[in-house]
Amino acid sequence: MATRGEGVDGDAVSRVETAYEEIQRRLVERRRRCAKTATVGWTRELDDDVDLTRDIPKWRAPREGVMGRTACGRAITAACAETGARVSARVVRQLEKRDADARYADLGTIGARVIARGVVENAVTESLDVSGNRIDDDGVAALCEAAGRSARLRALNFSENRLSSAVESTSAVRRVKVLNFTSCGVDDACAMALFATLIGDDCALESLNLSKNRVTDACGRILGDTLAKGGALRSLDLSWNSIGARACVHIARGLRGIGRLEYLSLAWNGIGDEGGKLIGDTLRTNRSLIELDLSRCRLGCDACMVISEGLRTNDTLTTLKLDHNACGEDGGRHLMMMLLQNDYLTTLTLEGSSFVDVLKRKRDSSLKKSVATFNPHNPDGHHALNLDDTGDRAIASQLWHQDRENPGSMKSAKLLSTGGVKKGLVSSDVLDNFRRDGLDSITSDGGVLEIQFASSAARVARRPQVIEVEDFDNILRQLRNNRLSDFERLCRLKMFCRSYYFHAEHAAKLLETFILAGDDRLQAASACYARLLDAENAERMFKSKTEFDKLKESIGSYMHFRATNPTGRYVLNLATGIDRVIASTLMDSATFEGRRRTWRNARLNTARVTDLLSSGVPESLMRSMPPVGTLEFDYTSNIRVLEKAEAMSNDQLHSFLRDKCVLTADANDWSIEEPIVALHALREASVYLNITSKQYERVCAVFAPGADRVEAGVILFTRVIDHANIPAFVVHRMSCYEQCVFGARLGWRNVLGDSLQAFTVHYRLDLNCDEQAGVAKQLVSSAVREFKEVQVIRNVTINGRRLARDPVEDDTLWSVLTAESFTPTLEFDYFGRDVWDVVRKELNVHVVPEEKPEREATLKRLATRLAFIRAATLHGFWIDPDAASADRSHRAVWRSAWVASLRQIVAAESQHGGQNPPLRVIFDLIDDDGSGSLSIDELSLGVGVLGCPIPRRLLARHALAIRPDHFADPRRRSDDVVDFDAFERVCADAVAAL
């Protein structure tokens, strides 16, 4: 029956309202008479007076007018008369609209047949929604046939009905453009019949929704054929079904075809990593998809990497939904790297996605290279890629793109394929074809593609750049989602921090999205701090000073960390949030800085890490960072000050360092008070400095020799404009072990360049490290081939054992050095081309001897002197190796590393040299008569050999047995007046290294 206000015309409404008012008037009159009447027969009289049945024709008249005024209504009326069905006038009135809404009208199958008669005659309705009407196959078939004959109807919504295998209904659709079968119980038979219909050339369907049904992998093949056909289909929703990775094989095949599908949803299907990789791989070539929904598909890191690679060259997809997937840290990193390259993807949703690492199963094939550990910024090396694995195909695609950008980087490409039972594996050269056409040139089914890749041009290290406004607004919009918990915000923010750098004002806005000022917000602040380009403004991240104080307390000494100058020593507790963030930041920095090594001396829980990538980052760490443990390493940034940069004047530099609390307040004094505080302040100030090598030397000289001076040199290393002059500072201002530690921390080639043989330096090289082994081989090769007349390798120690004499420098030299072990620890003095400059400095010899014997004698004196200085440096650790550990000042990471290095040397030598400390060996060497004490003559002769002058005032201070006549009277010069204890104290004062 008709109800008020539901779209009838004006006359009908007026008649209904008039009848209603008449009834109300009569009821009021009845109540009035009832109050006055007291007789027994009043009830019948009143009932006769207000008999409503006589008004039914009046009320039915408007409805009959609605049903009969249009051809659609008349057709429905006639059908109702034939079948005895009853259709609500509301439905009839809806059929007079362009978008007819007949939801939940309790039509049933008979009602659907009735309105199908009207649909044929309808010339207005373009879309019809009959959701939730208990319509079965026959009703759907009737409506579909009617839609095929209708002049304008192009969209049908059958959601929440009882469809099972309506083959006839789907085959009848030839003109309908939109079909919705959500929650209709569609099974594989019905779905396959429907997909078969879509293959036809005369099918005009553009949008199909089969969500929340029972479609399985069995439909995969025909679905792939449908998508590949290239029909009219534009939108396909298959969410909430039982589709797995097997069906994705065919879906991916279809997406590579000539189809024009623009929207695809596979959400809430368990396609997993394998299915995600198959779909992601198609994005390389598909140029029709605009929106892709893979939410809750159990995707992992590998799928994210392949999707990211597919979007590398995709210029059509604008919306990608990956909500509620376990992307992991590496998956998030790949997605963020993709966003830096793809300018077409405008919306990436990751609501509820996890970016916490999960354990990975071991790969079955030793040929597979984990996509999580592949570094597109450092691709050099040998790659064995299984072409049956989509992840490995993505790596091959990245290598192809990089070879296109940098021609000649791909040195070889061979395809290993099966050549039959008799032939076994067949190797074929596909380099030329692969370079030209990429993976499209490889027609073989499966196989292993072996690629040797070596970048032919040096990669330029990229300076950190602050996040772009558009990217920041997108991140902020996602974090402001009210459906996110603070923990979800934290996980997402950590992922974003892997790819972007911020200013303090950005961090403040990001932290404002957190609901509570708790641990999640504090961890988020730590993550942002590690990526701040203006860390000196970190206090602006908070409105409350209390929160900033909590941040400082949680970060500790890493409050001095600066992302724009990360060069330094790190000891990180991986169980602590900020330490994990800094480790991740430095791994990402190593990735973005290009080919050259940045990580050195990496140890995990004191054990040497050997599985290193070309950047020096441990491969196992890139794959999955352990939840606990201590990670130690040295980081050297490859980003340096430009040579055209302008340095401060000396006065400006002094004033600046004084303002930054590096130097004391005295305007005329270059000195410090507390060295650890000064070094922390120097690190904070270093990001603003551009200095010359002379200024570099002057600032480093402010700090005490040893660990502090080396640390100052490390902090300022990348801030020197005339970098080529740094070796002069290393050679002429640093002692032997300062040189060793400095070169090991920064990398010898970074310090001295490629011409290592040009400089006289003390080396300690661990041949277990490929970088240091390369340095050793270059020095040995130069000694054999370039220095024919001069012994350049001296004072050799192999694994702590000192050689009795210098080795012969011929073609067997390397074999001699590695006779005990292929990877020993070598320590030696190397006399480079500047050796006579060092002689002038150390021995005060200003003229190079003309005769070869004299030159050799002078160089031998230099070698002896260097050995003496080395012995004096190590002596304190021989006497009391644990004394340094008890000193609280060694808690600074660089001091601890210095002490540990020297203690390691002493431990190795004590295994070969007995219990005698180095100075005792030298003392016994000088003591010709073996009396246990030195006379003035023995001491003078020894000092001449060692090349280390000892002032008389030192002897008078420490050797109390010496009197003036021991120097004046020749007969007293042979008296034993200096015992070992006095000699030890004299050396401690005389040798600058101590």
mmCIF file of C-alpha atoms in Angstrom, residues 13-26 55 58-59:
data_model
loop_
_atom_site.group_PDB
_atom_site.id
_atom_site.type_symbol
_atom_site.label_atom_id
_atom_site.label_comp_id
_atom_site.label_asym_id
_atom_site.label_seq_id
_atom_site.Cartn_x
_atom_site.Cartn_y
_atom_site.Cartn_z
ATOM 1 C CA VAL A 13 -1.080 13.305 -1.998
ATOM 2 C CA SER A 14 -3.864 15.847 -1.681
ATOM 3 C CA ARG A 15 -6.604 13.177 -1.884
ATOM 4 C CA VAL A 16 -4.926 10.993 0.737
ATOM 5 C CA GLU A 17 -4.487 13.924 3.137
ATOM 6 C CA THR A 18 -8.147 14.975 2.701
ATOM 7 C CA ALA A 19 -9.375 11.439 3.516
ATOM 8 C CA TYR A 20 -7.115 11.272 6.551
ATOM 9 C CA GLU A 21 -8.441 14.601 7.899
ATOM 10 C CA GLU A 22 -12.043 13.386 7.446
ATOM 11 C CA ILE A 23 -11.327 10.298 9.542
ATOM 12 C CA GLN A 24 -9.772 12.371 12.262
ATOM 13 C CA ARG A 25 -12.823 14.668 12.346
ATOM 14 C CA ARG A 26 -15.184 11.730 12.705
ATOM 15 C CA ASP A 55 -13.471 4.482 2.770
ATOM 16 C CA LYS A 58 -10.846 6.142 -1.504
ATOM 17 C CA TRP A 59 -7.507 5.111 -0.050
#
